[in-house]
Coordinates of C-alpha atoms in Angstrom, one line a residue:
Chain A
M1 CA -45.2 27.3 11.5
S2 CA -45.9 29.1 14.7
G3 CA -44.5 26.0 16.4
S4 CA -40.9 26.5 14.7
D5 CA -41.4 30.5 15.3
S6 CA -41.6 29.8 19.0
T7 CA -38.6 27.5 19.1
I8 CA -36.3 30.1 17.3
A9 CA -37.7 32.9 19.6
A10 CA -36.6 30.6 22.4
T11 CA -33.3 29.7 21.5
S12 CA -32.2 33.2 20.6
A13 CA -33.7 34.4 24.1
G14 CA -32.2 31.3 25.9
D15 CA -28.5 31.0 27.1
T16 CA -26.2 32.8 24.7
A17 CA -23.1 31.6 26.5
S18 CA -22.9 28.1 25.2
P19 CA -25.4 26.4 23.2
R20 CA -23.2 23.2 23.2
R21 CA -25.4 19.9 23.3
R22 CA -25.0 17.9 26.4
E23 CA -24.1 14.2 26.0
R24 CA -26.5 12.0 27.4
W25 CA -26.4 8.8 29.3
L26 CA -27.3 6.7 26.3
E27 CA -25.7 7.6 23.1
F28 CA -26.0 5.3 20.0
K29 CA -22.8 3.1 19.6
K30 CA -20.8 5.6 21.7
P31 CA -17.8 3.8 23.4
I32 CA -17.3 4.3 27.2
P33 CA -14.3 4.8 29.3
T34 CA -12.7 1.4 30.8
W35 CA -13.6 2.5 34.3
E36 CA -17.2 2.7 33.3
L37 CA -17.0 -0.3 31.5
I38 CA -15.8 -2.4 34.9
L39 CA -18.2 -0.6 37.0
L40 CA -21.4 -1.2 35.0
G41 CA -20.2 -4.9 34.8
L42 CA -19.9 -5.0 38.6
I43 CA -22.9 -3.3 39.4
V44 CA -25.1 -6.0 37.5
W45 CA -23.1 -8.7 39.6
V46 CA -23.6 -7.1 42.7
L47 CA -27.2 -6.6 42.0
F48 CA -27.7 -10.3 41.1
F49 CA -26.0 -11.6 44.2
G50 CA -27.6 -8.9 46.4
I51 CA -31.2 -10.0 45.3
W52 CA -30.1 -13.7 45.7
K53 CA -28.9 -13.2 49.0
L54 CA -32.0 -11.0 50.3
A55 CA -34.3 -13.6 48.9
T56 CA -32.6 -16.4 51.3
A57 CA -32.3 -14.3 54.3
V58 CA -35.7 -12.8 54.1
G59 CA -37.0 -16.4 53.6
W60 CA -38.7 -16.1 50.3
A61 CA -37.3 -19.5 49.3
P62 CA -36.5 -22.4 51.7
P63 CA -32.6 -22.6 51.9
F64 CA -32.8 -26.4 50.7
L65 CA -34.2 -25.2 47.5
L66 CA -32.2 -21.8 47.2
P67 CA -29.1 -21.9 49.1
A68 CA -27.6 -18.4 50.0
P69 CA -24.6 -17.6 47.5
D70 CA -22.3 -17.8 50.2
A71 CA -23.4 -21.1 51.2
V72 CA -22.9 -22.3 47.6
A73 CA -19.6 -21.1 47.4
M74 CA -18.6 -22.9 50.8
T75 CA -20.2 -26.0 49.2
L76 CA -17.9 -25.7 46.2
Y77 CA -14.8 -25.0 48.4
E78 CA -15.8 -28.4 50.2
L79 CA -16.5 -30.2 47.0
F80 CA -13.1 -29.6 45.8
A81 CA -11.2 -29.8 49.5
S82 CA -12.7 -32.8 50.6
R83 CA -14.8 -34.9 48.1
G84 CA -12.7 -35.0 44.9
F85 CA -14.6 -32.8 42.9
L86 CA -11.6 -32.0 40.9
M87 CA -11.4 -35.6 39.2
D88 CA -15.1 -34.8 38.3
V89 CA -14.2 -31.3 36.8
L90 CA -11.1 -32.8 35.1
V91 CA -13.2 -35.8 33.4
S92 CA -15.6 -33.1 32.1
V93 CA -13.0 -31.2 30.8
Y94 CA -11.2 -34.1 29.1
R95 CA -14.6 -35.3 27.4
I96 CA -15.1 -31.7 25.9
I97 CA -11.4 -31.6 24.6
V98 CA -11.7 -35.1 23.1
S99 CA -14.8 -34.9 21.4
F100 CA -14.5 -31.2 20.4
A101 CA -11.0 -31.8 18.9
A102 CA -12.7 -34.8 16.8
A103 CA -15.4 -32.5 15.7
C104 CA -13.2 -29.7 14.6
L105 CA -10.8 -32.2 12.8
I106 CA -13.6 -33.3 10.8
A107 CA -15.8 -30.3 10.3
V108 CA -13.0 -27.9 9.8
P109 CA -11.3 -29.3 6.8
L110 CA -14.5 -30.6 5.3
G111 CA -16.4 -27.2 5.7
I112 CA -13.4 -25.4 4.1
L113 CA -13.7 -27.8 1.1
M114 CA -17.1 -27.3 1.0
G115 CA -16.8 -23.6 0.8
S116 CA -14.3 -23.7 -1.9
F117 CA -15.7 -26.1 -4.2
S118 CA -19.5 -26.2 -5.4
R119 CA -19.3 -29.8 -6.1
I120 CA -18.1 -30.9 -2.7
E121 CA -20.8 -28.5 -1.2
A122 CA -23.5 -30.4 -3.5
L123 CA -22.2 -33.8 -2.2
F124 CA -22.1 -33.1 1.6
N125 CA -24.5 -30.3 2.3
P126 CA -27.9 -32.1 1.8
L127 CA -26.5 -34.9 4.5
V128 CA -25.2 -31.7 6.9
S129 CA -28.2 -29.7 6.6
A130 CA -30.6 -32.8 7.4
W131 CA -28.4 -33.7 10.4
R132 CA -28.1 -30.1 11.4
Y133 CA -31.9 -30.2 12.2
L134 CA -31.8 -33.3 14.4
P135 CA -31.7 -32.6 18.0
A136 CA -28.6 -34.5 19.2
P137 CA -30.0 -35.6 22.5
S138 CA -32.7 -37.6 20.4
F139 CA -29.7 -39.9 19.9
I140 CA -29.4 -40.8 23.4
P141 CA -31.3 -43.9 23.6
L142 CA -29.5 -45.2 20.5
L143 CA -26.0 -44.2 21.7
L144 CA -26.5 -45.9 25.1
M145 CA -27.3 -49.1 23.2
W146 CA -24.4 -48.9 21.1
F147 CA -21.8 -47.7 23.6
G148 CA -23.4 -48.5 27.0
T149 CA -22.8 -46.1 29.6
D150 CA -19.0 -45.4 29.3
D151 CA -17.3 -42.6 27.8
T152 CA -17.9 -43.4 24.2
S153 CA -21.7 -42.6 24.5
K154 CA -20.9 -39.1 25.9
L155 CA -18.1 -38.4 23.5
A156 CA -20.5 -39.5 20.6
L157 CA -23.3 -37.2 21.8
L158 CA -20.8 -34.0 22.3
F159 CA -19.5 -34.8 18.6
I160 CA -23.0 -35.1 17.0
G161 CA -24.2 -32.1 18.7
V162 CA -21.4 -29.8 17.6
V163 CA -20.1 -31.2 14.2
W164 CA -22.7 -30.2 11.9
F165 CA -23.1 -26.7 13.0
L166 CA -19.3 -26.3 12.9
M167 CA -19.2 -27.7 9.3
T168 CA -22.0 -25.4 7.9
L169 CA -20.3 -22.3 9.8
V170 CA -16.9 -23.0 8.3
M171 CA -18.4 -23.4 5.1
D172 CA -20.2 -20.3 5.1
H173 CA -17.0 -18.4 6.3
T174 CA -15.1 -19.9 3.4
K175 CA -17.6 -18.8 0.9
A176 CA -17.1 -15.2 2.1
V177 CA -13.4 -15.5 1.1
K178 CA -13.1 -12.5 -1.6
T179 CA -13.3 -14.2 -5.1
E180 CA -10.6 -11.5 -6.2
V181 CA -8.0 -12.7 -3.5
I182 CA -8.3 -16.1 -4.8
Q183 CA -8.1 -15.2 -8.6
T184 CA -5.1 -13.0 -7.8
A185 CA -3.2 -15.9 -6.4
L186 CA -4.3 -18.0 -9.5
T187 CA -3.0 -15.4 -11.8
L188 CA 0.5 -15.2 -9.7
G189 CA 0.9 -18.9 -10.6
A190 CA -0.8 -20.8 -7.7
N191 CA -2.2 -24.4 -8.4
R192 CA -5.5 -25.3 -6.6
W193 CA -3.7 -26.8 -3.7
Q194 CA -1.6 -23.8 -3.2
V195 CA -4.4 -21.4 -3.4
L196 CA -6.1 -23.8 -0.8
R197 CA -3.1 -24.1 1.6
T198 CA -1.6 -20.5 1.1
V199 CA -4.9 -18.3 0.7
I200 CA -8.1 -20.0 1.6
V201 CA -7.0 -21.6 4.9
P202 CA -5.3 -18.4 6.3
A203 CA -8.1 -16.3 5.1
V204 CA -11.0 -18.4 6.8
M205 CA -8.8 -19.0 10.0
P206 CA -9.7 -16.0 12.0
N207 CA -13.2 -16.6 11.5
V208 CA -12.9 -20.5 12.2
V209 CA -11.4 -19.9 15.4
I210 CA -14.4 -17.5 16.4
T211 CA -16.7 -20.2 15.3
M212 CA -14.9 -22.7 17.5
R213 CA -15.2 -20.5 20.2
Q214 CA -19.0 -20.1 19.7
M215 CA -19.4 -23.9 19.4
L216 CA -17.5 -24.6 22.4
A217 CA -20.4 -23.1 24.4
A218 CA -22.8 -25.6 22.9
A219 CA -20.5 -28.2 23.4
W220 CA -21.0 -27.4 27.3
T221 CA -24.7 -28.0 27.0
Y222 CA -24.3 -31.5 25.3
L223 CA -21.7 -32.6 27.9
V224 CA -24.1 -31.6 31.0
I225 CA -26.9 -33.5 29.2
A226 CA -24.8 -36.6 28.5
E227 CA -23.4 -36.8 32.2
I228 CA -26.9 -36.3 33.6
M229 CA -28.3 -39.0 31.6
A230 CA -26.0 -41.8 32.6
A231 CA -22.4 -41.3 34.0
T232 CA -20.7 -42.1 37.4
D233 CA -18.4 -39.2 37.0
G234 CA -18.2 -35.8 35.6
I235 CA -19.7 -32.3 36.8
G236 CA -23.0 -33.4 35.4
A237 CA -23.1 -36.8 37.3
M238 CA -22.3 -35.0 40.5
M239 CA -25.1 -32.7 40.1
M240 CA -27.6 -35.7 39.4
R241 CA -26.4 -37.7 42.8
A242 CA -26.7 -34.3 44.6
K243 CA -30.3 -34.1 43.2
R244 CA -31.1 -37.6 44.8
F245 CA -30.1 -36.4 48.3
I246 CA -31.9 -33.1 47.6
H247 CA -28.6 -31.0 47.9
A248 CA -29.5 -27.8 45.8
D249 CA -26.3 -26.2 46.9
E250 CA -24.4 -29.0 45.4
I251 CA -26.3 -28.7 42.1
M252 CA -25.6 -24.8 42.0
A253 CA -21.9 -25.3 42.8
G254 CA -21.8 -27.4 39.6
I255 CA -23.5 -24.8 37.7
V256 CA -21.1 -22.1 38.9
M257 CA -18.5 -24.5 38.1
I258 CA -19.5 -24.8 34.6
G259 CA -20.0 -21.2 34.2
V260 CA -16.5 -20.4 35.5
L261 CA -15.2 -23.0 32.9
G262 CA -17.2 -21.8 30.2
L263 CA -15.6 -18.1 30.9
L264 CA -12.1 -19.5 31.3
F265 CA -12.3 -21.3 27.8
D266 CA -13.8 -18.4 26.2
Y267 CA -11.0 -16.4 27.5
L268 CA -8.2 -18.7 26.3
F269 CA -9.7 -18.9 22.8
R270 CA -9.7 -14.8 22.8
V271 CA -6.3 -15.0 23.8
L272 CA -5.5 -17.2 21.2
E273 CA -7.4 -15.1 18.6
R274 CA -5.2 -12.1 19.6
I275 CA -1.9 -13.9 19.5
L276 CA -2.5 -15.6 16.2
F277 CA -4.4 -12.9 14.4
S278 CA -2.7 -9.8 15.4
Y279 CA -2.3 -8.6 11.7
Q280 CA -6.3 -8.6 11.4
E281 CA -7.9 -5.2 10.6
E282 CA -10.3 -4.0 13.5
T283 CA -13.8 -4.3 12.8
Chain B
M1 CA -13.0 12.5 -36.6
A2 CA -11.8 10.9 -39.8
A3 CA -8.6 13.0 -39.9
L4 CA -7.9 11.9 -36.2
Q5 CA -8.4 8.2 -37.0
Q6 CA -6.0 8.7 -40.0
A7 CA -3.3 10.1 -37.9
A8 CA -3.6 7.1 -35.6
R9 CA -0.5 5.1 -36.0
K10 CA 0.2 2.0 -34.6
S11 CA 3.6 1.2 -32.9
E12 CA 5.8 -1.3 -34.8
A13 CA 6.7 -3.5 -32.0
P14 CA 5.8 -7.1 -32.4
L15 CA 2.4 -8.4 -31.5
K16 CA 2.0 -9.4 -27.8
L17 CA -1.9 -10.4 -27.5
V18 CA -3.7 -11.1 -30.1
A19 CA -7.7 -11.6 -29.6
S20 CA -9.7 -13.0 -32.6
D21 CA -13.3 -13.0 -32.9
V22 CA -13.9 -13.7 -29.3
R23 CA -17.4 -14.6 -28.0
K24 CA -18.4 -15.1 -24.5
E25 CA -22.0 -16.2 -23.4
F26 CA -23.1 -16.8 -20.0
S27 CA -26.1 -19.1 -19.0
L28 CA -28.4 -17.7 -17.0
R29 CA -30.8 -19.6 -14.4
K30 CA -33.7 -20.4 -16.7
G31 CA -31.6 -22.0 -19.6
E32 CA -31.3 -18.8 -21.4
K33 CA -28.3 -17.4 -22.6
I34 CA -26.7 -13.9 -22.8
T35 CA -23.8 -12.8 -25.1
A36 CA -21.3 -10.6 -22.9
V37 CA -19.0 -10.2 -25.5
E38 CA -18.8 -11.0 -29.4
K39 CA -16.5 -10.5 -32.6
M40 CA -14.0 -9.1 -30.1
S41 CA -10.9 -8.8 -31.8
F42 CA -7.8 -6.5 -31.0
E43 CA -4.2 -6.6 -30.7
V44 CA -1.9 -5.3 -28.0
R45 CA 1.9 -4.8 -28.8
E46 CA 5.1 -5.2 -26.8
N47 CA 5.6 -2.5 -24.3
E48 CA 2.2 -1.0 -25.0
M49 CA 0.0 0.5 -22.4
C50 CA -3.5 -0.7 -23.7
V51 CA -6.7 0.7 -22.0
L52 CA -10.0 -1.3 -22.6
L53 CA -12.4 1.8 -22.2
G54 CA -16.1 1.8 -22.6
P55 CA -19.4 2.2 -20.9
S56 CA -20.5 -0.1 -17.9
G57 CA -21.9 -3.3 -19.1
C58 CA -19.6 -3.5 -22.3
G59 CA -18.0 -6.7 -21.1
K60 CA -14.5 -5.0 -20.8
S61 CA -13.9 -6.8 -17.6
T62 CA -15.0 -10.3 -19.1
V63 CA -12.3 -9.7 -21.9
L64 CA -9.9 -9.0 -19.2
K65 CA -10.9 -12.2 -17.3
I66 CA -10.6 -14.2 -20.6
V67 CA -7.2 -12.7 -21.1
A68 CA -6.3 -13.9 -17.4
G69 CA -7.7 -17.4 -18.2
L70 CA -10.1 -16.8 -15.4
E71 CA -12.8 -17.3 -17.9
M72 CA -13.0 -19.4 -21.2
P73 CA -14.2 -17.9 -24.4
T74 CA -17.2 -19.6 -25.8
S75 CA -15.7 -19.3 -29.2
G76 CA -12.7 -17.5 -31.0
S77 CA -9.2 -17.5 -29.6
M78 CA -7.0 -15.4 -27.4
R79 CA -3.4 -15.7 -28.0
L80 CA -0.3 -14.5 -25.9
D81 CA 2.9 -14.6 -27.8
G82 CA 1.1 -17.1 -30.3
R83 CA 0.1 -19.5 -27.6
E84 CA -3.5 -20.0 -26.8
I85 CA -4.6 -18.9 -23.5
V86 CA -6.4 -21.8 -21.5
A87 CA -5.8 -21.4 -17.8
P88 CA -4.6 -18.6 -15.4
G89 CA -0.9 -18.3 -15.2
R90 CA 2.1 -16.4 -13.8
E91 CA 2.9 -14.9 -17.0
R92 CA -0.5 -12.8 -16.9
G93 CA -0.6 -11.4 -13.3
M94 CA -3.7 -9.3 -12.4
V95 CA -4.4 -6.5 -10.2
F96 CA -8.0 -5.8 -9.1
Q97 CA -10.0 -2.9 -7.8
A98 CA -10.7 -4.7 -4.8
Y99 CA -7.8 -4.9 -2.1
T100 CA -6.1 -8.1 -2.6
S101 CA -3.3 -7.8 -0.2
F102 CA -2.9 -10.9 1.9
P103 CA -3.5 -9.4 5.3
W104 CA -1.7 -12.1 7.3
L105 CA 1.5 -11.6 5.4
T106 CA 3.6 -8.4 5.7
V107 CA 4.4 -6.1 2.8
R108 CA 7.7 -8.4 1.8
Q109 CA 6.1 -11.4 2.1
N110 CA 3.0 -10.1 -0.1
V111 CA 5.3 -9.3 -2.7
E112 CA 7.3 -12.6 -2.3
Y113 CA 4.3 -14.6 -2.6
G114 CA 4.2 -15.3 -6.3
L115 CA 8.0 -16.1 -6.0
R116 CA 7.7 -18.1 -3.2
I117 CA 4.8 -20.5 -4.8
N118 CA 6.7 -20.6 -8.1
G119 CA 9.8 -22.2 -6.2
M120 CA 12.5 -19.5 -6.3
G121 CA 14.9 -19.5 -3.3
A122 CA 14.8 -17.7 -0.5
K123 CA 17.5 -15.2 -1.0
E124 CA 16.8 -14.4 -4.6
R125 CA 13.2 -14.0 -3.9
R126 CA 14.4 -11.5 -1.1
E127 CA 16.3 -9.7 -3.4
R128 CA 13.7 -9.3 -6.3
A129 CA 11.1 -8.3 -3.6
E130 CA 13.2 -5.7 -2.3
Y131 CA 14.0 -4.1 -5.6
Y132 CA 10.0 -4.1 -6.4
I133 CA 9.2 -2.8 -2.9
D134 CA 11.8 0.1 -3.7
L135 CA 10.1 0.6 -7.1
V136 CA 6.8 1.3 -5.5
H137 CA 8.4 3.6 -2.8
L138 CA 7.2 1.0 0.2
S139 CA 10.7 0.4 1.7
K140 CA 9.8 2.1 4.9
F141 CA 6.9 -0.3 5.2
R142 CA 8.3 -3.6 3.9
D143 CA 7.8 -5.5 7.5
V144 CA 4.3 -3.9 8.1
Y145 CA 1.0 -5.8 7.7
P146 CA -1.4 -4.3 5.3
K147 CA -3.8 -3.1 7.8
Q148 CA -1.4 -0.3 8.6
L149 CA -1.3 0.7 5.1
S150 CA -3.8 3.2 3.1
G151 CA -5.7 2.3 0.1
G152 CA -3.4 3.5 -2.2
M153 CA -0.2 1.8 -0.5
K154 CA -2.4 -1.6 -0.7
Q155 CA -2.7 -1.1 -4.4
R156 CA 0.9 -0.4 -4.9
V157 CA 1.7 -3.7 -2.8
A158 CA -0.6 -5.3 -5.2
I159 CA 1.1 -4.1 -8.3
A160 CA 4.6 -4.7 -6.8
R161 CA 3.7 -8.3 -6.2
T162 CA 2.7 -8.9 -9.7
L163 CA 5.6 -7.3 -11.1
A164 CA 7.8 -9.1 -9.1
N165 CA 6.7 -12.2 -10.8
E166 CA 7.8 -10.5 -14.0
P167 CA 4.6 -11.4 -16.1
A168 CA 4.6 -11.0 -19.8
L169 CA 1.5 -8.9 -19.5
L170 CA 0.3 -7.0 -16.7
L171 CA -3.6 -7.0 -16.3
M172 CA -5.3 -4.4 -14.4
D173 CA -9.1 -4.5 -13.7
E174 CA -10.0 -0.8 -12.7
P175 CA -7.1 -0.8 -10.3
F176 CA -7.7 2.8 -9.1
G177 CA -11.5 2.9 -9.1
A178 CA -11.7 2.4 -5.1
L179 CA -9.1 5.2 -4.5
D180 CA -10.3 8.9 -3.6
A181 CA -9.7 11.4 -6.3
E182 CA -6.3 12.5 -4.8
T183 CA -4.7 9.2 -4.4
R184 CA -6.1 8.1 -7.9
W185 CA -4.2 10.9 -9.4
H186 CA -1.1 10.1 -7.6
M187 CA -1.4 6.4 -8.6
Q188 CA -1.9 7.3 -12.3
E189 CA 1.3 9.3 -12.3
F190 CA 3.1 6.6 -10.4
M191 CA 2.0 4.0 -13.1
I192 CA 3.8 6.2 -15.7
E193 CA 6.8 5.9 -13.7
I194 CA 6.2 2.1 -13.6
L195 CA 5.7 1.9 -17.2
E196 CA 9.0 3.7 -17.9
S197 CA 11.1 2.2 -15.4
S198 CA 10.2 -1.8 -16.1
K199 CA 9.2 -1.8 -19.8
I200 CA 6.2 -3.8 -19.3
T201 CA 3.1 -4.6 -21.6
V202 CA -0.3 -3.6 -19.9
L203 CA -3.8 -4.3 -20.4
M204 CA -6.2 -2.2 -18.2
V205 CA -9.7 -1.8 -17.9
T206 CA -11.2 1.4 -17.0
H207 CA -14.5 3.8 -17.4
D208 CA -12.6 6.7 -16.7
I209 CA -11.8 8.7 -19.7
D210 CA -9.3 10.9 -18.2
E211 CA -7.6 7.9 -16.8
A212 CA -7.6 6.1 -20.3
L213 CA -6.2 9.4 -21.9
F214 CA -3.5 10.0 -19.5
L215 CA -2.0 6.4 -19.4
A216 CA -2.7 5.0 -22.6
D217 CA -0.9 4.3 -25.9
H218 CA -3.6 2.5 -27.2
I219 CA -7.3 2.8 -26.2
V220 CA -9.8 -0.1 -27.2
F221 CA -13.2 1.5 -27.1
M222 CA -16.1 -1.0 -26.6
S223 CA -19.6 -0.8 -27.2
T224 CA -22.5 -2.5 -25.5
H225 CA -25.2 -5.0 -26.5
P226 CA -23.2 -7.0 -27.1
G227 CA -20.0 -5.9 -25.9
T228 CA -17.6 -5.5 -29.0
K229 CA -14.9 -3.3 -30.2
R230 CA -16.1 -0.2 -31.6
E231 CA -12.6 1.5 -32.4
D232 CA -9.0 1.5 -31.9
L233 CA -7.5 4.8 -30.7
W234 CA -4.0 5.7 -30.5
T235 CA -2.8 8.7 -28.2
D236 CA -0.6 10.2 -30.7
F237 CA -1.0 13.7 -29.6
K238 CA 1.7 12.5 -27.1
N239 CA 4.2 12.2 -29.8
G240 CA 5.1 8.7 -28.4
V241 CA 6.3 10.3 -25.1
R242 CA 4.6 9.3 -21.9
I243 CA 3.9 12.3 -20.3
R244 CA 4.4 12.2 -16.2
D245 CA 2.2 15.2 -15.1
K246 CA -1.5 15.3 -15.5
E247 CA -1.5 19.3 -15.9
E248 CA 1.0 19.0 -18.7
I249 CA -1.2 16.5 -20.6
L250 CA -4.3 18.5 -20.2
G251 CA -2.9 21.4 -22.1
M252 CA -1.5 19.3 -25.1
D253 CA -2.8 19.8 -28.5
G254 CA -5.1 17.1 -29.6
Y255 CA -5.8 16.0 -25.8
R256 CA -9.4 18.0 -26.1
D257 CA -10.3 16.5 -29.5
M258 CA -9.6 13.1 -28.5
E259 CA -11.4 13.6 -25.1
T260 CA -14.3 15.1 -26.8
K261 CA -14.7 12.3 -29.5
I262 CA -14.3 9.5 -26.6
L263 CA -17.2 11.5 -24.8
R264 CA -19.4 11.7 -27.8
M265 CA -19.0 8.0 -28.4
M266 CA -19.7 7.5 -24.5
R267 CA -23.0 9.4 -25.2
E268 CA -24.0 7.4 -27.9
E269 CA -23.5 4.5 -26.2
S270 CA -25.6 5.3 -23.2
L271 CA -28.6 6.3 -25.4
L272 CA -28.3 3.3 -26.9
K273 CA -28.5 1.5 -23.8
K274 CA -31.5 3.5 -22.8
Q275 CA -33.3 2.7 -26.0
L276 CA -32.8 -1.1 -25.4
A277 CA -33.6 -1.0 -21.9

């Protein structure tokens, strides 16, 4: 009681000019201006590289285990300029594209059918769920036995690692398509095939592309695993070679390269989303 | 009450939709069955605006879904122009409460959708779409995507899309339920306009008494547990004229009486529900 009394007294006694509430630095869900967005993003990178550089300059870590960021950048340039790293990068990108495309070709249609028809879901889902829980790398020995160390084993690992998740996610997104939208099409005279083609597929596509973008990140993980285990070319293979000769700078250059490629692919997908689905309501 | 019922007069138009002794059971998970609708018989005549009115849970939406062919009755029959309804079809287009305009299509493409999937040529369907877009006052927005439209405009797209298909019977499931009060009122007046200009038979579900009285020629009042027809009411106080503005209808002789009667029935139904619960 006395507490609230004193508060009232304090406010009336205080500045009568403008009792406006000041905006604080952290406000829930408040959007920020673009310049601040860029600045904050840069700050964190400057800090990251700064601490890294400092650590190597002061000598906290020996340079052969933790090379300085500028040394890594130099190595990356050298790898491209004189040691044919571009081929490794292209081989990796090729593997990603081929196996990810194959996974999408299977997972997207099947996921849409599973999400549309309960019977197809009942048929496939027990299998898909079980496979989803198996860690893909556990198949590496088998894949090596079956396909040897050539490209097929790597493509297969990527495929196994991605396809089940993709299928489940596409199924869930398809299930979320509003029943009324489907029923509307039916009462307008559409048959089942027309509903699938002209309603469900376009309705679920934006989410399918988002899912593809997210799963592509997982595909990169499996790619590196596949190339590290047994490969003569590709980014992962280069990193394993570098490890043998204790070239930490080359390993780190490889990691940086994967990061850059990941960002690039992510960006491309976002551009694609923006172009294809510009009609969508912002959420 | 009895006097009102006696004064109620059916239109002389031929029968369009006939429900006879419709029963619908749903099976629950544990093998139990629940009867949503039973002994449901009613008739809708040509060019009639018929409203299914009743408390929530009376099965009025289920009845509408059966008419649409989206649900099958457990027993009984539902006939349109004498033919048994067995599947959804373009002659029974439905407008839902939820927004159903396809976001990836422009307004014009939305309105053309039914015509396109039914194989109408590009030129003809464009002309037809044009006409119905005009009818719902969206000409300025014909090349716009639904995200740029307000809720009321989205519902007008849905109505135009269904009308463009020229269905024998227009079905509406609480089409204005998601709209704010002002827009709903505009849409109700707009519905009268549509009814007058396109001479169409409509079966609409609502729980809004005002809306039913304003729009309906014929009200089928339903009761709960299980859902069935309680009474047919005809809005004879309008003397066969559909009134375009709401203020006018509120002042008409007979409006209050009918509203009071329906409110009383609603109250009885909710008391009954409470007792059963």
